[in-house]
XYZ file of C-alpha atoms in Angstrom:
721
model
C -36.365 0.621 71.977
C -35.837 4.357 71.810
C -38.584 6.846 71.128
C -38.504 9.827 68.777
C -37.408 12.542 68.730
C -33.726 11.740 69.260
C -31.064 14.256 70.080
C -28.988 14.854 66.953
C -25.258 15.382 67.634
C -24.037 18.890 66.858
C -20.860 17.445 65.320
C -22.636 16.285 62.158
C -22.210 18.076 58.860
C -25.102 20.293 57.806
C -26.116 17.821 55.096
C -25.998 14.813 57.427
C -27.871 16.667 60.157
C -30.591 17.653 57.673
C -30.846 14.039 56.507
C -31.281 12.633 60.006
C -33.784 15.310 61.048
C -35.807 14.714 57.891
C -35.949 10.962 58.566
C -37.074 11.675 62.109
C -39.808 14.013 60.844
C -40.974 11.536 58.194
C -41.226 8.741 60.758
C -43.300 11.020 62.961
C -45.535 11.873 60.003
C -45.962 8.208 59.144
C -46.733 7.226 62.723
C -49.319 9.987 63.043
C -51.006 8.964 59.788
C -50.084 12.131 57.878
C -47.894 10.163 55.437
C -49.433 7.061 53.793
C -47.511 3.821 54.269
C -46.577 3.281 50.630
C -45.257 6.811 50.245
C -43.255 6.474 53.432
C -41.843 3.171 52.195
C -40.464 4.826 49.064
C -38.830 7.461 51.241
C -37.314 5.211 53.911
C -35.800 2.854 51.330
C -33.607 5.665 50.036
C -32.376 6.088 53.618
C -31.336 2.461 54.017
C -34.406 1.279 55.966
C -35.754 -1.939 54.432
C -38.660 -4.048 55.658
C -37.892 -7.529 56.981
C -39.837 -10.745 56.686
C -40.612 -10.410 60.399
C -43.344 -7.871 61.112
C -42.510 -4.766 63.084
C -38.748 -4.720 62.453
C -36.487 -3.438 59.688
C -33.183 -4.233 58.054
C -30.862 -1.215 58.253
C -28.321 -1.137 55.431
C -25.121 0.827 55.842
C -23.525 2.282 52.712
C -19.784 1.560 52.671
C -18.190 2.645 49.363
C -15.869 -0.094 48.023
C -16.083 -1.741 51.449
C -13.551 0.546 53.163
C -13.750 0.751 56.958
C -11.479 1.941 59.734
C -11.232 0.222 63.102
C -13.098 3.140 64.690
C -15.937 2.801 62.192
C -16.173 -0.956 62.716
C -16.359 -0.449 66.483
C -19.118 2.143 66.045
C -21.150 -0.254 63.896
C -20.630 -2.967 66.505
C -21.741 -0.622 69.299
C -24.906 0.246 67.376
C -25.572 -3.437 66.677
C -25.344 -4.194 70.390
C -27.572 -1.309 71.432
C -30.276 -1.460 68.778
C -30.221 -4.922 67.128
C -29.569 -8.609 67.742
C -25.832 -7.868 67.800
C -24.973 -9.357 64.407
C -23.173 -7.569 61.568
C -24.008 -9.095 58.179
C -21.652 -8.390 55.282
C -23.062 -8.401 51.762
C -21.948 -9.068 48.201
C -22.084 -5.305 47.627
C -19.497 -4.660 50.342
C -22.099 -3.273 52.725
C -22.977 -4.202 56.275
C -26.596 -4.839 57.206
C -28.125 -4.783 60.680
C -31.326 -6.734 61.244
C -34.287 -6.640 63.651
C -34.161 -2.850 63.909
C -37.091 -0.798 65.220
C -38.083 2.007 62.869
C -38.039 4.641 65.613
C -34.370 3.889 66.330
C -33.080 4.488 62.802
C -32.493 8.271 63.117
C -30.338 7.757 66.211
C -28.465 4.912 64.526
C -27.857 6.998 61.411
C -26.655 9.969 63.461
C -24.201 7.777 65.371
C -22.857 6.438 62.069
C -22.483 9.899 60.558
C -20.297 10.900 63.501
C -17.644 8.502 62.180
C -18.149 9.299 58.500
C -20.627 6.597 57.474
C -23.952 7.167 55.724
C -27.034 5.116 54.939
C -28.297 7.617 52.366
C -29.263 5.853 49.125
C -28.281 2.427 50.440
C -31.612 1.028 49.146
C -34.337 2.205 46.792
C -34.233 3.588 43.255
C -30.882 5.296 43.621
C -27.201 4.866 42.825
C -26.472 2.030 45.222
C -23.204 1.359 47.013
C -20.292 1.652 44.585
C -18.198 -1.476 44.798
C -14.580 -2.100 43.864
C -11.988 -4.827 44.065
C -11.122 -5.073 47.767
C -7.496 -5.417 46.675
C -7.490 -1.930 45.123
C -4.262 -0.186 46.076
C -2.372 -3.383 46.873
C -3.137 -5.559 43.840
C 0.095 -6.655 42.115
C -1.760 -6.646 38.766
C -3.342 -3.186 38.979
C -2.261 -0.356 36.655
C -3.215 2.091 39.430
C -5.408 2.317 42.525
C -9.078 2.657 41.538
C -10.262 3.510 45.074
C -10.016 7.329 44.650
C -12.213 7.105 41.547
C -14.815 4.987 43.324
C -14.757 7.454 46.222
C -15.103 10.445 43.895
C -18.062 8.875 42.101
C -19.718 8.047 45.436
C -19.317 11.603 46.708
C -20.445 13.170 43.428
C -23.764 11.327 43.299
C -24.578 11.263 47.007
C -27.728 13.412 47.418
C -27.532 14.298 43.724
C -31.045 15.190 42.461
C -30.591 13.044 39.345
C -30.568 9.805 41.292
C -33.088 10.327 44.073
C -36.119 8.900 42.316
C -35.119 6.942 39.237
C -37.144 4.127 37.727
C -34.881 1.561 39.382
C -31.543 1.179 41.101
C -28.131 1.625 39.490
C -25.136 -0.520 40.437
C -21.558 0.548 39.664
C -18.293 -1.352 40.114
C -14.561 -0.702 39.670
C -12.186 -3.605 39.123
C -8.534 -3.221 40.017
C -7.299 -5.030 36.917
C -8.305 -6.784 33.714
C -9.009 -9.916 35.790
C -12.324 -8.259 36.744
C -12.381 -9.326 40.370
C -15.223 -6.838 40.985
C -17.482 -8.480 38.374
C -18.020 -5.324 36.323
C -19.546 -7.462 33.581
C -22.894 -7.732 35.394
C -23.148 -4.101 36.542
C -25.065 -1.154 35.118
C -21.736 0.650 34.838
C -18.351 -0.996 35.180
C -14.873 0.536 35.088
C -11.620 -1.359 34.508
C -8.374 0.671 34.775
C -6.064 1.035 31.813
C -2.999 3.037 30.831
C -2.671 4.402 27.317
C -0.257 6.706 25.557
C -2.116 9.800 24.327
C -0.125 12.414 22.380
C 3.077 10.913 23.655
C 2.003 10.989 27.296
C 0.901 7.980 29.323
C -2.611 8.630 30.613
C -4.901 6.927 33.047
C -8.302 5.831 31.861
C -10.868 3.063 32.029
C -12.506 0.469 29.906
C -16.197 1.230 30.434
C -18.973 -1.361 30.246
C -22.698 -0.645 30.571
C -26.025 -2.432 30.863
C -25.118 -5.594 32.733
C -27.266 -7.246 35.353
C -28.184 -10.497 37.095
C -31.669 -11.376 38.362
C -34.227 -13.465 36.503
C -33.005 -12.161 33.124
C -29.240 -11.693 33.315
C -27.320 -9.575 30.797
C -23.592 -9.273 30.182
C -22.579 -5.614 29.984
C -21.575 -4.144 26.632
C -18.332 -2.260 26.098
C -19.051 1.448 25.721
C -15.395 2.515 25.597
C -12.175 0.577 25.379
C -10.477 3.620 26.887
C -12.105 6.662 28.453
C -9.781 9.231 30.018
C -9.975 9.460 33.802
C -11.322 13.027 33.800
C -14.288 11.946 31.652
C -15.743 9.121 33.726
C -17.819 11.287 36.084
C -19.273 13.506 33.307
C -20.061 10.375 31.275
C -21.809 8.718 34.224
C -23.704 11.909 34.993
C -25.025 12.221 31.441
C -25.751 8.485 31.244
C -27.831 8.621 34.422
C -29.810 11.572 33.076
C -30.736 9.551 29.993
C -31.668 6.532 32.106
C -33.815 8.780 34.303
C -35.606 10.237 31.271
C -36.009 7.167 29.062
C -36.009 4.322 31.593
C -39.139 2.285 32.234
C -41.049 3.058 35.447
C -44.425 1.360 35.166
C -43.280 -2.218 34.500
C -40.946 -2.773 37.421
C -39.364 -5.935 36.051
C -38.299 -4.025 32.919
C -37.025 -0.893 34.629
C -33.300 -1.654 34.816
C -30.728 -0.154 32.452
C -30.126 -3.572 30.873
C -33.666 -3.485 29.464
C -33.348 0.075 28.182
C -30.267 -1.071 26.260
C -32.233 -3.659 24.325
C -32.105 -2.702 20.666
C -35.401 -4.448 19.858
C -37.425 -2.755 22.617
C -35.324 0.196 23.683
C -32.070 1.791 22.620
C -29.010 0.382 20.945
C -25.718 1.164 22.634
C -24.921 3.586 19.795
C -28.231 5.409 20.320
C -27.643 5.543 24.059
C -24.192 7.044 23.584
C -25.596 9.581 21.115
C -28.210 10.719 23.639
C -25.491 10.931 26.276
C -23.457 13.244 24.035
C -26.503 15.479 23.559
C -26.760 15.838 27.345
C -23.295 17.324 27.830
C -24.329 21.016 27.574
C -26.393 20.564 30.753
C -23.537 19.102 32.772
C -21.908 21.246 35.447
C -18.587 19.524 34.664
C -17.525 18.595 31.137
C -14.372 17.156 32.686
C -13.800 16.243 36.312
C -10.306 15.701 37.660
C -10.321 13.198 40.493
C -8.132 14.075 43.435
C -5.949 10.999 43.748
C -5.361 11.753 47.423
C -9.114 11.554 48.068
C -8.667 8.166 49.728
C -6.328 8.590 52.650
C -3.568 6.010 52.552
C -3.319 3.974 55.752
C -0.418 4.362 58.107
C 1.837 1.367 57.550
C 2.398 -0.520 60.820
C 5.846 -0.079 62.261
C 8.204 -3.026 62.536
C 8.194 -4.423 66.036
C 8.628 -7.638 67.993
C 5.450 -9.594 68.631
C 4.876 -12.071 71.465
C 6.198 -15.538 70.751
C 3.387 -18.063 70.717
C 3.157 -21.788 70.078
C 1.119 -22.705 67.023
C -0.814 -25.765 68.166
C -2.171 -26.617 64.696
C 0.792 -26.135 62.390
C -1.025 -27.716 59.447
C -3.878 -25.221 59.735
C -1.405 -22.352 60.037
C 0.402 -23.380 56.858
C -2.885 -23.892 55.017
C -4.093 -20.474 56.181
C -0.918 -18.825 54.891
C -1.172 -20.622 51.548
C -4.853 -19.906 50.900
C -5.880 -16.792 52.819
C -2.785 -14.655 52.210
C -1.125 -13.031 49.226
C 1.884 -10.790 48.784
C 0.976 -7.184 48.074
C 2.500 -5.089 45.337
C 4.220 -3.249 48.191
C 7.293 -5.375 48.799
C 7.534 -6.991 52.207
C 3.849 -6.897 53.099
C 1.036 -9.433 53.064
C -2.709 -9.133 52.823
C -4.761 -11.392 55.080
C -8.230 -12.395 53.916
C -10.823 -13.483 56.454
C -13.535 -16.001 55.610
C -16.813 -15.111 57.317
C -19.329 -17.938 57.294
C -22.546 -16.579 55.765
C -21.073 -13.079 56.114
C -21.936 -12.957 59.804
C -19.797 -11.260 62.447
C -20.862 -10.748 66.055
C -20.461 -7.280 67.509
C -18.107 -8.629 70.174
C -15.873 -10.291 67.586
C -15.934 -7.161 65.419
C -14.605 -5.089 68.299
C -11.837 -7.571 69.032
C -10.890 -7.612 65.353
C -10.712 -3.810 65.360
C -8.357 -3.976 68.329
C -5.863 -5.969 66.257
C -5.574 -3.041 63.867
C -5.303 -0.591 66.711
C -2.421 -2.654 68.080
C -0.615 -2.371 64.735
C -0.919 -5.946 63.469
C -2.327 -4.576 60.200
C -3.038 -1.198 58.664
C -6.159 0.649 59.786
C -7.919 -0.057 56.504
C -10.375 -2.962 56.501
C -12.149 -3.893 53.285
C -15.436 -5.780 53.141
C -14.981 -8.187 50.247
C -17.400 -9.077 47.467
C -17.677 -12.659 48.749
C -18.855 -11.460 52.192
C -15.455 -11.646 53.871
C -12.939 -9.140 55.224
C -9.463 -8.095 54.120
C -6.589 -6.780 56.256
C -3.689 -4.920 54.613
C 0.006 -4.282 55.248
C 0.769 -7.187 57.527
C 4.483 -7.714 58.094
C 5.822 -11.303 57.767
C 7.030 -11.374 61.353
C 3.507 -10.529 62.570
C 1.830 -13.481 60.825
C 2.165 -16.126 63.561
C 0.812 -13.832 66.262
C -1.958 -12.529 63.976
C -2.979 -16.082 63.135
C -3.038 -16.924 66.836
C -5.299 -13.943 67.598
C -7.593 -14.521 64.608
C -7.857 -18.212 65.384
C -8.946 -17.323 68.911
C -11.726 -15.237 67.367
C -12.745 -17.989 64.938
C -11.525 -15.877 62.013
C -8.593 -17.984 60.802
C -10.504 -20.652 58.901
C -8.612 -21.505 55.678
C -10.542 -21.367 52.424
C -11.158 -17.691 51.628
C -12.188 -17.295 47.983
C -12.317 -21.047 47.336
C -15.050 -23.615 46.826
C -15.318 -23.857 50.627
C -16.185 -20.154 50.885
C -19.853 -20.297 49.906
C -21.700 -17.034 49.292
C -25.323 -16.965 50.435
C -27.899 -14.228 50.883
C -30.062 -14.340 54.058
C -32.971 -15.909 52.127
C -35.998 -16.761 54.226
C -34.132 -15.859 57.419
C -35.101 -12.205 56.986
C -36.014 -11.412 53.356
C -39.589 -10.980 52.136
C -38.703 -12.365 48.716
C -36.904 -15.464 49.987
C -38.437 -18.732 48.773
C -36.096 -21.173 50.503
C -33.486 -21.096 53.243
C -30.225 -20.304 51.472
C -28.211 -20.093 54.697
C -29.202 -23.583 55.808
C -28.107 -25.250 52.597
C -24.891 -23.196 52.530
C -23.930 -24.501 55.976
C -24.715 -28.053 54.906
C -22.614 -27.792 51.747
C -19.691 -26.277 53.635
C -19.901 -29.170 56.103
C -19.948 -31.685 53.251
C -16.897 -30.125 51.597
C -14.920 -30.041 54.826
C -15.715 -33.657 55.706
C -15.739 -35.352 52.302
C -13.579 -33.150 50.058
C -10.908 -31.606 52.312
C -8.463 -31.602 49.408
C -10.658 -29.003 47.634
C -10.550 -26.392 50.409
C -7.811 -24.511 48.552
C -9.436 -24.882 45.120
C -10.387 -21.495 43.674
C -11.474 -22.910 40.300
C -15.037 -23.445 41.535
C -17.213 -20.902 43.327
C -20.582 -21.799 44.870
C -23.155 -19.043 45.363
C -26.715 -19.330 46.668
C -29.708 -16.980 46.519
C -33.010 -17.452 48.294
C -34.886 -16.457 45.143
C -34.182 -15.717 41.491
C -33.200 -12.077 42.149
C -29.567 -13.063 42.664
C -28.614 -11.161 45.807
C -26.295 -14.114 46.425
C -25.035 -13.695 42.837
C -25.819 -17.322 41.912
C -25.834 -16.475 38.193
C -22.179 -15.452 38.536
C -21.122 -18.780 40.056
C -19.574 -21.883 38.576
C -22.160 -23.753 40.628
C -25.141 -21.610 41.539
C -28.406 -22.287 43.334
C -31.541 -20.213 43.781
C -34.625 -20.835 45.871
C -37.738 -22.253 44.238
C -40.470 -24.839 44.874
C -42.025 -27.878 43.203
C -45.718 -28.717 43.394
C -46.260 -32.404 44.212
C -49.868 -33.349 44.633
C -51.347 -31.413 47.511
C -47.903 -30.657 48.942
C -45.073 -28.321 47.975
C -41.438 -29.383 47.953
C -38.739 -26.798 48.752
C -36.427 -26.717 45.755
C -33.302 -25.148 44.355
C -32.658 -24.320 40.730
C -29.180 -25.496 39.757
C -27.261 -23.190 37.408
C -23.779 -23.894 36.070
C -20.991 -22.111 34.234
C -21.082 -18.539 35.581
C -18.355 -16.305 36.972
C -15.097 -14.797 35.783
C -12.476 -17.028 34.182
C -8.744 -16.622 34.873
C -8.412 -14.238 31.906
C -11.110 -11.907 33.267
C -13.911 -12.902 30.891
C -17.327 -12.915 32.556
C -19.968 -15.602 32.112
C -23.625 -15.904 33.066
C -24.605 -19.323 34.392
C -27.111 -21.516 32.555
C -30.146 -23.107 34.175
C -29.752 -26.892 34.235
C -32.346 -28.534 36.489
C -34.562 -27.856 39.517
C -34.055 -30.256 42.434
C -35.598 -30.725 45.884
C -33.373 -28.899 48.343
C -32.535 -32.052 50.298
C -31.054 -33.557 47.101
C -28.529 -30.744 46.685
C -25.839 -32.424 48.774
C -25.941 -35.448 46.467
C -26.006 -33.146 43.438
C -22.802 -31.469 44.607
C -21.152 -34.859 45.074
C -22.106 -35.872 41.539
C -20.787 -32.626 40.061
C -17.485 -32.724 41.930
C -16.857 -36.413 41.279
C -17.709 -36.022 37.608
C -15.391 -33.017 37.302
C -12.597 -34.932 39.014
C -13.059 -37.918 36.694
C -13.705 -36.140 33.399
C -11.830 -32.827 33.419
C -8.584 -32.439 31.524
C -5.455 -31.579 33.468
C -5.899 -28.047 34.868
C -9.214 -27.553 33.030
C -11.302 -24.681 34.407
C -14.774 -25.782 35.555
C -16.603 -23.542 33.083
C -14.501 -24.880 30.214
C -15.415 -28.383 31.326
C -19.095 -27.418 31.499
C -18.932 -25.947 27.983
C -17.105 -28.973 26.584
C -19.554 -31.462 28.054
C -22.608 -29.340 27.341
C -25.744 -28.528 29.316
C -27.632 -31.723 28.279
C -24.867 -33.850 29.783
C -25.242 -32.198 33.187
C -29.021 -32.330 32.962
C -28.806 -36.094 32.467
C -26.318 -36.377 35.315
C -28.568 -34.600 37.822
C -32.061 -35.416 36.515
C -32.487 -38.669 38.505
C -32.358 -36.583 41.708
C -35.509 -34.759 40.534
C -37.603 -37.954 40.618
C -40.533 -37.000 42.873
C -41.715 -40.601 43.163
C -38.751 -41.325 45.428
C -39.270 -38.467 47.900
C -39.044 -39.076 51.622
C -40.849 -37.183 54.365
C -37.717 -35.105 55.083
C -37.730 -33.795 51.511
C -40.800 -31.699 52.326
C -38.865 -29.843 55.039
C -36.440 -27.058 54.144
C -32.907 -26.895 55.545
C -32.850 -25.417 59.025
C -36.562 -26.053 59.609
C -38.598 -28.718 61.380
C -42.033 -28.166 59.832
C -43.284 -28.965 56.345
C -42.421 -26.348 53.745
C -44.992 -23.642 52.997
C -44.028 -21.039 50.382
C -44.426 -17.570 51.858
C -43.257 -14.914 49.445
C -43.909 -11.304 50.352
C -43.715 -8.161 48.286
C -40.275 -6.852 47.463
C -39.460 -3.564 49.129
C -38.351 -2.030 45.842
C -41.901 -2.257 44.507
C -43.640 1.049 43.844
C -46.828 2.313 45.375
C -50.095 0.642 44.477
C -52.303 3.713 44.450
C -52.289 7.451 45.059
C -54.279 10.544 44.257
C -53.498 13.206 41.716
C -53.418 15.958 44.315
C -50.672 14.132 46.202
C -48.611 13.833 43.025
C -48.899 17.588 42.546
C -47.571 17.926 46.087
C -44.547 15.902 44.937
C -43.941 18.462 42.207
C -44.188 21.283 44.733
C -41.628 19.483 46.882
C -39.212 19.343 43.940
C -39.613 23.097 43.467
C -38.883 23.579 47.145
C -35.631 21.625 46.691
C -34.848 23.725 43.611
C -35.161 26.979 45.537
C -32.963 25.579 48.316
C -30.311 24.667 45.720
C -30.415 28.184 44.300
C -29.877 29.583 47.789
C -26.552 27.725 48.009
C -25.663 28.461 44.353
C -25.955 24.865 43.145
C -27.300 25.820 39.749
C -27.239 22.376 38.121
C -29.059 20.821 41.092
C -31.687 23.577 41.009
C -32.239 23.033 37.281
C -32.690 19.310 37.689
C -35.149 19.694 40.552
C -37.100 22.157 38.392
C -37.068 19.632 35.529
C -38.507 17.014 37.904
C -41.247 19.446 38.933
C -42.157 19.997 35.258
C -42.437 16.251 34.641
C -44.271 15.333 37.852
C -46.740 18.194 37.410
C -47.486 17.030 33.871
C -47.816 13.456 35.078
C -50.495 14.458 37.577
C -52.711 15.896 34.847
C -52.091 12.979 32.495
C -53.144 10.565 35.210
C -56.283 12.597 35.766
C -57.220 11.453 32.250
C -56.133 7.831 32.865
C -53.159 8.140 30.520
C -50.246 5.830 31.347
C -47.020 7.381 32.574
C -44.251 4.825 32.181
C -41.265 7.059 31.300
C -40.332 10.708 31.680
C -39.898 10.938 27.927
C -43.371 9.502 27.461
C -44.821 12.047 29.880
C -43.181 14.890 27.954
C -44.527 13.631 24.634
C -48.001 12.830 25.957
C -48.478 16.164 27.711
C -47.407 17.915 24.531
C -49.981 15.902 22.558
C -52.919 15.796 24.961
C -52.703 19.169 26.675
C -50.560 21.656 24.771
C -51.302 20.667 21.153
C -55.037 20.544 21.863
C -54.987 24.069 23.294
C -56.230 22.826 26.650
C -53.094 24.058 28.402
C -51.598 27.359 27.222
C -47.834 27.953 27.475
C -45.391 30.465 26.004
C -43.426 27.586 24.485
C -44.479 24.089 23.397
C -44.277 21.908 26.491
C -41.572 19.604 25.149
C -39.369 22.572 24.188
C -39.997 24.160 27.549
C -38.953 21.139 29.579
C -36.072 20.049 27.382
C -34.296 23.351 27.619
C -32.478 21.437 30.354
C -30.191 19.615 27.929
C -29.623 22.576 25.625
C -28.466 25.180 28.111
C -25.373 25.502 30.264
C -26.232 25.272 33.989
C -25.559 28.940 34.678
C -27.038 31.131 37.383
C -29.055 33.019 34.768
C -30.559 29.894 33.228
C -31.246 28.351 36.621
C -33.230 31.416 37.663
C -35.117 31.575 34.365
C -35.920 27.844 34.251
C -37.032 27.781 37.872
C -39.369 30.699 37.274
C -40.840 28.852 34.294
C -41.337 25.755 36.466
C -43.017 27.850 39.160
C -45.380 29.362 36.568
C -46.095 25.950 35.052
C -47.004 24.409 38.384
C -49.324 27.276 39.223
C -51.184 26.541 35.992
C -51.257 22.819 36.884
C -52.833 23.679 40.240
C -55.398 25.897 38.556
C -56.223 23.184 36.018
C -56.601 20.625 38.761
C -58.924 22.917 40.694
C -61.031 23.286 37.597
C -61.228 19.493 37.211
C -62.238 19.051 40.843
C -64.987 21.629 40.555
C -66.358 19.672 37.618
C -66.051 16.162 39.120
C -66.487 17.024 42.835
C -64.209 14.101 43.802
C -60.452 13.528 43.990
C -59.115 11.189 41.325
C -57.699 7.846 42.501
C -54.805 6.588 40.412
C -55.066 2.846 40.199
C -52.342 0.179 40.200
C -48.943 1.080 38.718
C -49.568 4.367 36.923
C -47.976 6.448 39.664
C -44.457 5.103 39.331
C -43.147 7.348 36.570
């Protein structure tokens, strides 16, 4: 394990260097006791450092927009995994790579090494805009109207380090699908973009169908359509304004209600029409009313040259033919194939990763790897004559297993292996189900009509609610003992037409009964489905009660055996151990510390002015206004669950009562932000007003302290807004 401080490479960009140095300083402050643990947690999450189930080590999440990696980048990740971790690269359903068993003190050095090859961990976790995903086939998809990768890249770059999304109420997830088939699952994202072409004033234009407010988790929502067609130059301004409204109106106190899907609940929040109206009102504050995406933003890979490859003998011709049939498809670029690699549980050793990278460096495929949404990998621009030799090399690495994207390619989050929130071992049951399919249902290995996804808890990191057959970790109380269990959900995913479905809960079963449950489901489908009938159509036709009756006998606790009390992959009796999720907010703080937060925002505002980023300066000043007001509201035990609520409550309880004098009513003062263009003049004026306001907040707080003689403790969840 390394010790801080680390030497930061001089080759980093100024922004990256500042990021790494700040993380190093914050770790030092935390270790010395100057920064409380909960406050440090909120900070480190936004830098990709996430606590593991095992004490004393972290998960380090790398942010890889739309899953795009070069061979050099993959080798660098592998090198870091070897030096600082257990040597395993874990791919995720959000096209990221996670490294586990990381020591906190090593994270600045790891981040710096990643930045040298153009990779960041900034905003990979926490209440930020998370990794922007996209169809891994973007750019090569025969069905795509155009390549969506440049738009995903532009959106990633635009919001990286953007002040709007550094401290929102909750995370935001964005996806781009390459076609109407919705292979990126936009339907369960906060914002989803599907490419379309439309003739506008006689000219064919690029644009997107835009959906908003989707989500999985314990209460899944299907996203609503905001626009059937939004011109390409409007998607970044729209997203910018939409995030501002989410930041201002989104819930912050009740964590389980803080996602965009809950804000867009007409009964308790905003209708889609109201949301869009508020978005329109935000446009004056935007630095860009239109934003033209540079279509060359994503560098196109060099296509491998035609050459003669070594002649090899394929020892398993049947496997080779099956691999070609299932794991390959012809690109829209004539004469080239894409090879898809099935990674069991999304795990790739550092040694294997390096050998895979060497195949690209040799010219067997283009230097453009994509991490796929089902935890696999995709290689592009493979020439037909290279396929036998590529298969031979991949097979040697254990990466030529047929079944990518089929029922045999089971998605599973790490579950209780490393996650605090895991209830049961999702990886263990995934391995068992893959074994069962291979041994008992080999004819289904190429069947893409059924997807199986498993999560260790209800939060759906394994995307079980978007599976035809989904499972999530749970437990069943049986006398004095607890049985590890899995909730079975059916009927989720995207149908062949691109329509998205959320799975329905059917029955909870002991985990050791899941193998028999899968047999029952597959046999019943084989016997009862119409010719070519999609699984979800079959589920709908039969109905949920039918499947409940089919599986219910397996839930009979009177017939349990001793092994049923032991989870997959374990030898001891099951004991539920659920920790606190790392996205949870702080549990307490003091008002004075919150005022320090406001001062920090003003510091960022002045730094933005120094580099002439007027819109950033204005937004940091806005945050200082709100956080300063929050501190005084909390001093009176008034709840602070949204920014909008803070603005209204400070107006009512401090300004309207005459307790806090201002030149303008507080709400008018703060909300100048969405009525003024982000000019240099307004930025200077607004920042000065924020400076003056915070000085008055400090004076008011000093007055309160002189009266009470003790610092105010803010209890429970009030701090989060």
